[in-house]
Amino acid sequence: MKSPARPAQLLRLVAALALTGSIVGCFSNRQNEGARLYESHCSSCHGTQGEGLKRLIPPLAGADYLLKNRAALACLVRKGQKGQIIVNGVDYNQVMPPADSHLTDSQITNILNFVQTSWGNAGEVFTIREVSEQLRGCGGSDGR
């Protein structure tokens, strides 16, 4: 009688291991996505260490702007920015290009969280829900 139970137990064990492997793979594919996205979409202007470019492009490292404007950051990434902003007491007035068509809500969340937790920044991380709500407010949510 115990023989039929062993194949069933073995089958459950194999299924559990396969599920665990696919879950780990799912998460590992997204690991460090914010850093990779920042590197490919943001670092050429804001610098590899978020240092900005003198008085032309504002820094992200230690930027008071991130804390003061949290509710607008997702839209800033999606829609870009024109006009004057003040970061750490310095005036900046350059155009930041939008990421309208090539970054999903999820990718914007990952970029923002990378910036919020890098270079000594200790900002609160964003949830995908929070970012999507911000983006809906500026007509920029893609729901992904």
PDB file of C-alpha atoms in Angstrom:
ATOM      1  CA  MET A   1       0.000   0.000   0.000  1.00  0.00           C
ATOM      2  CA  LYS A   2       2.888   2.408   0.601  1.00  0.00           C
ATOM      3  CA  SER A   3       4.210   2.020  -2.969  1.00  0.00           C
ATOM      4  CA  PRO A   4       1.435   4.080  -4.637  1.00  0.00           C
ATOM      5  CA  ALA A   5       1.922   6.881  -2.088  1.00  0.00           C
ATOM      6  CA  ARG A   6       5.632   7.252  -2.875  1.00  0.00           C
ATOM      7  CA  PRO A   7       5.182   8.224  -6.531  1.00  0.00           C
ATOM      8  CA  ALA A   8       2.547  10.774  -5.481  1.00  0.00           C
ATOM      9  CA  GLN A   9       4.875  12.196  -2.822  1.00  0.00           C
ATOM     10  CA  LEU A  10       7.719  12.271  -5.302  1.00  0.00           C
ATOM     11  CA  LEU A  11       5.520  14.031  -7.841  1.00  0.00           C
ATOM     12  CA  ARG A  12       4.509  16.668  -5.248  1.00  0.00           C
ATOM     13  CA  LEU A  13       8.152  17.179  -4.304  1.00  0.00           C
ATOM     14  CA  VAL A  14       9.195  17.645  -7.934  1.00  0.00           C
ATOM     15  CA  ALA A  15       6.308  20.096  -8.489  1.00  0.00           C
ATOM     16  CA  ALA A  16       7.259  22.067  -5.374  1.00  0.00           C
ATOM     17  CA  LEU A  17      10.894  22.268  -6.487  1.00  0.00           C
ATOM     18  CA  ALA A  18       9.885  23.381  -9.983  1.00  0.00           C
ATOM     19  CA  LEU A  19       7.596  26.055  -8.554  1.00  0.00           C
ATOM     20  CA  THR A  20      10.331  27.265  -6.216  1.00  0.00           C
ATOM     21  CA  GLY A  21      12.775  27.451  -9.117  1.00  0.00           C
ATOM     22  CA  SER A  22      10.361  29.455 -11.239  1.00  0.00           C
ATOM     23  CA  ILE A  23       9.577  31.855  -8.385  1.00  0.00           C
ATOM     24  CA  VAL A  24      13.275  32.428  -7.704  1.00  0.00           C
ATOM     25  CA  GLY A  25      13.847  32.974 -11.425  1.00  0.00           C
ATOM     26  CA  CYS A  26      11.011  35.469 -11.561  1.00  0.00           C
ATOM     27  CA  PHE A  27      12.494  37.584  -8.799  1.00  0.00           C
ATOM     28  CA  SER A  28      16.098  37.250  -9.911  1.00  0.00           C
ATOM     29  CA  ASN A  29      15.233  38.533 -13.396  1.00  0.00           C
ATOM     30  CA  ARG A  30      14.113  41.815 -11.791  1.00  0.00           C
ATOM     31  CA  GLN A  31      16.973  42.018  -9.300  1.00  0.00           C
ATOM     32  CA  ASN A  32      18.880  45.273  -9.746  1.00  0.00           C
ATOM     33  CA  GLU A  33      16.521  46.389 -12.510  1.00  0.00           C
ATOM     34  CA  GLY A  34      16.420  49.929 -11.080  1.00  0.00           C
ATOM     35  CA  ALA A  35      20.207  50.206 -11.243  1.00  0.00           C
ATOM     36  CA  ARG A  36      20.293  48.874 -14.812  1.00  0.00           C
ATOM     37  CA  LEU A  37      17.498  51.194 -15.926  1.00  0.00           C
ATOM     38  CA  TYR A  38      19.125  54.184 -14.236  1.00  0.00           C
ATOM     39  CA  GLU A  39      22.402  53.372 -15.970  1.00  0.00           C
ATOM     40  CA  SER A  40      20.799  53.155 -19.406  1.00  0.00           C
ATOM     41  CA  HIS A  41      18.257  56.001 -19.142  1.00  0.00           C
ATOM     42  CA  CYS A  42      19.476  58.516 -16.544  1.00  0.00           C
ATOM     43  CA  SER A  43      23.192  58.309 -15.807  1.00  0.00           C
ATOM     44  CA  SER A  44      24.365  60.027 -18.986  1.00  0.00           C
ATOM     45  CA  CYS A  45      22.888  63.267 -17.607  1.00  0.00           C
ATOM     46  CA  HIS A  46      22.633  62.791 -13.833  1.00  0.00           C
ATOM     47  CA  GLY A  47      25.940  60.906 -13.537  1.00  0.00           C
ATOM     48  CA  THR A  48      26.805  57.370 -12.521  1.00  0.00           C
ATOM     49  CA  GLN A  49      26.823  58.414  -8.868  1.00  0.00           C
ATOM     50  CA  GLY A  50      23.868  60.805  -9.134  1.00  0.00           C
ATOM     51  CA  GLU A  51      26.236  63.766  -8.979  1.00  0.00           C
ATOM     52  CA  GLY A  52      24.615  65.791 -11.781  1.00  0.00           C
ATOM     53  CA  LEU A  53      26.612  68.127 -13.995  1.00  0.00           C
ATOM     54  CA  LYS A  54      27.760  71.318 -12.321  1.00  0.00           C
ATOM     55  CA  ARG A  55      25.024  73.958 -12.659  1.00  0.00           C
ATOM     56  CA  LEU A  56      23.498  72.394 -15.771  1.00  0.00           C
ATOM     57  CA  ILE A  57      21.919  69.159 -14.518  1.00  0.00           C
ATOM     58  CA  PRO A  58      20.830  68.713 -10.915  1.00  0.00           C
ATOM     59  CA  PRO A  59      22.273  66.008  -8.707  1.00  0.00           C
ATOM     60  CA  LEU A  60      20.128  63.171  -7.426  1.00  0.00           C
ATOM     61  CA  ALA A  61      22.589  62.201  -4.702  1.00  0.00           C
ATOM     62  CA  GLY A  62      21.581  64.022  -1.544  1.00  0.00           C
ATOM     63  CA  ALA A  63      18.965  66.043  -3.431  1.00  0.00           C
ATOM     64  CA  ASP A  64      16.439  67.806  -1.205  1.00  0.00           C
ATOM     65  CA  TYR A  65      14.175  67.972  -4.276  1.00  0.00           C
ATOM     66  CA  LEU A  66      13.447  64.244  -3.963  1.00  0.00           C
ATOM     67  CA  LEU A  67      11.983  64.669  -0.489  1.00  0.00           C
ATOM     68  CA  LYS A  68      10.146  67.914  -1.188  1.00  0.00           C
ATOM     69  CA  ASN A  69       8.557  66.708  -4.435  1.00  0.00           C
ATOM     70  CA  ARG A  70       7.924  63.015  -3.824  1.00  0.00           C
ATOM     71  CA  ALA A  71       4.331  63.216  -5.067  1.00  0.00           C
ATOM     72  CA  ALA A  72       5.490  64.479  -8.473  1.00  0.00           C
ATOM     73  CA  LEU A  73       8.541  62.309  -9.152  1.00  0.00           C
ATOM     74  CA  ALA A  74       6.842  59.597 -11.231  1.00  0.00           C
ATOM     75  CA  CYS A  75       5.299  62.210 -13.531  1.00  0.00           C
ATOM     76  CA  LEU A  76       8.631  64.011 -13.762  1.00  0.00           C
ATOM     77  CA  VAL A  77      10.239  60.814 -15.076  1.00  0.00           C
ATOM     78  CA  ARG A  78       7.332  59.986 -17.423  1.00  0.00           C
ATOM     79  CA  LYS A  79       6.665  63.489 -18.781  1.00  0.00           C
ATOM     80  CA  GLY A  80      10.061  65.114 -18.379  1.00  0.00           C
ATOM     81  CA  GLN A  81      10.618  68.584 -16.998  1.00  0.00           C
ATOM     82  CA  LYS A  82      10.919  72.101 -18.404  1.00  0.00           C
ATOM     83  CA  GLY A  83      11.589  75.296 -16.537  1.00  0.00           C
ATOM     84  CA  GLN A  84      13.353  76.272 -13.371  1.00  0.00           C
ATOM     85  CA  ILE A  85      13.776  73.979 -10.387  1.00  0.00           C
ATOM     86  CA  ILE A  86      15.827  74.451  -7.251  1.00  0.00           C
ATOM     87  CA  VAL A  87      17.876  71.547  -5.923  1.00  0.00           C
ATOM     88  CA  ASN A  88      19.927  72.000  -2.772  1.00  0.00           C
ATOM     89  CA  GLY A  89      19.605  75.761  -3.132  1.00  0.00           C
ATOM     90  CA  VAL A  90      20.913  75.848  -6.718  1.00  0.00           C
ATOM     91  CA  ASP A  91      18.764  76.985  -9.669  1.00  0.00           C
ATOM     92  CA  TYR A  92      18.569  74.658 -12.682  1.00  0.00           C
ATOM     93  CA  ASN A  93      16.744  75.463 -15.901  1.00  0.00           C
ATOM     94  CA  GLN A  94      17.354  72.710 -18.438  1.00  0.00           C
ATOM     95  CA  VAL A  95      14.944  70.401 -20.237  1.00  0.00           C
ATOM     96  CA  MET A  96      14.734  66.823 -18.996  1.00  0.00           C
ATOM     97  CA  PRO A  97      13.395  64.593 -21.795  1.00  0.00           C
ATOM     98  CA  PRO A  98      10.300  62.481 -21.092  1.00  0.00           C
ATOM     99  CA  ALA A  99      10.224  58.705 -20.827  1.00  0.00           C
ATOM    100  CA  ASP A 100       6.687  58.595 -22.203  1.00  0.00           C
ATOM    101  CA  SER A 101       6.844  55.618 -24.484  1.00  0.00           C
ATOM    102  CA  HIS A 102       9.674  53.416 -23.352  1.00  0.00           C
ATOM    103  CA  LEU A 103       9.345  52.890 -19.578  1.00  0.00           C
ATOM    104  CA  THR A 104       6.512  51.053 -17.854  1.00  0.00           C
ATOM    105  CA  ASP A 105       5.024  52.079 -14.509  1.00  0.00           C
ATOM    106  CA  SER A 106       6.949  49.185 -12.971  1.00  0.00           C
ATOM    107  CA  GLN A 107      10.232  50.322 -14.498  1.00  0.00           C
ATOM    108  CA  ILE A 108       9.684  53.889 -13.287  1.00  0.00           C
ATOM    109  CA  THR A 109       9.018  52.486  -9.807  1.00  0.00           C
ATOM    110  CA  ASN A 110      12.307  50.590  -9.929  1.00  0.00           C
ATOM    111  CA  ILE A 111      14.268  53.642 -11.098  1.00  0.00           C
ATOM    112  CA  LEU A 112      12.744  55.823  -8.381  1.00  0.00           C
ATOM    113  CA  ASN A 113      13.494  53.224  -5.723  1.00  0.00           C
ATOM    114  CA  PHE A 114      17.079  52.930  -6.914  1.00  0.00           C
ATOM    115  CA  VAL A 115      17.492  56.706  -6.675  1.00  0.00           C
ATOM    116  CA  GLN A 116      15.704  56.838  -3.306  1.00  0.00           C
ATOM    117  CA  THR A 117      18.121  54.310  -1.790  1.00  0.00           C
ATOM    118  CA  SER A 118      21.429  55.125  -3.498  1.00  0.00           C
ATOM    119  CA  TRP A 119      24.325  57.538  -2.864  1.00  0.00           C
ATOM    120  CA  GLY A 120      23.357  58.170   0.737  1.00  0.00           C
ATOM    121  CA  ASN A 121      19.720  58.947  -0.092  1.00  0.00           C
ATOM    122  CA  ALA A 122      17.388  57.551   2.538  1.00  0.00           C
ATOM    123  CA  GLY A 123      14.031  58.255   0.929  1.00  0.00           C
ATOM    124  CA  GLU A 124      10.988  56.072   1.417  1.00  0.00           C
ATOM    125  CA  VAL A 125      10.625  53.520  -1.377  1.00  0.00           C
ATOM    126  CA  PHE A 126       7.692  53.672  -3.767  1.00  0.00           C
ATOM    127  CA  THR A 127       5.101  50.994  -4.385  1.00  0.00           C
ATOM    128  CA  ILE A 128       3.916  50.257  -7.899  1.00  0.00           C
ATOM    129  CA  ARG A 129       0.443  51.364  -6.769  1.00  0.00           C
ATOM    130  CA  GLU A 130       1.764  54.740  -5.602  1.00  0.00           C
ATOM    131  CA  VAL A 131       3.636  55.321  -8.858  1.00  0.00           C
ATOM    132  CA  SER A 132       0.655  54.273 -10.995  1.00  0.00           C
ATOM    133  CA  GLU A 133      -1.606  56.648  -9.037  1.00  0.00           C
ATOM    134  CA  GLN A 134       0.851  59.508  -9.549  1.00  0.00           C
ATOM    135  CA  LEU A 135       1.044  58.687 -13.244  1.00  0.00           C
ATOM    136  CA  ARG A 136      -2.733  58.545 -13.614  1.00  0.00           C
ATOM    137  CA  GLY A 137      -2.765  62.081 -12.200  1.00  0.00           C
ATOM    138  CA  CYS A 138      -0.669  63.342 -15.109  1.00  0.00           C
ATOM    139  CA  GLY A 139      -2.186  61.054 -17.740  1.00  0.00           C
ATOM    140  CA  GLY A 140       0.906  58.887 -17.887  1.00  0.00           C
ATOM    141  CA  SER A 141       0.016  55.475 -16.396  1.00  0.00           C
ATOM    142  CA  ASP A 142       0.333  52.488 -18.678  1.00  0.00           C
ATOM    143  CA  GLY A 143      -0.940  50.054 -16.043  1.00  0.00           C
ATOM    144  CA  ARG A 144       2.194  47.898 -16.277  1.00  0.00           C
TER     145      ARG A 144
END
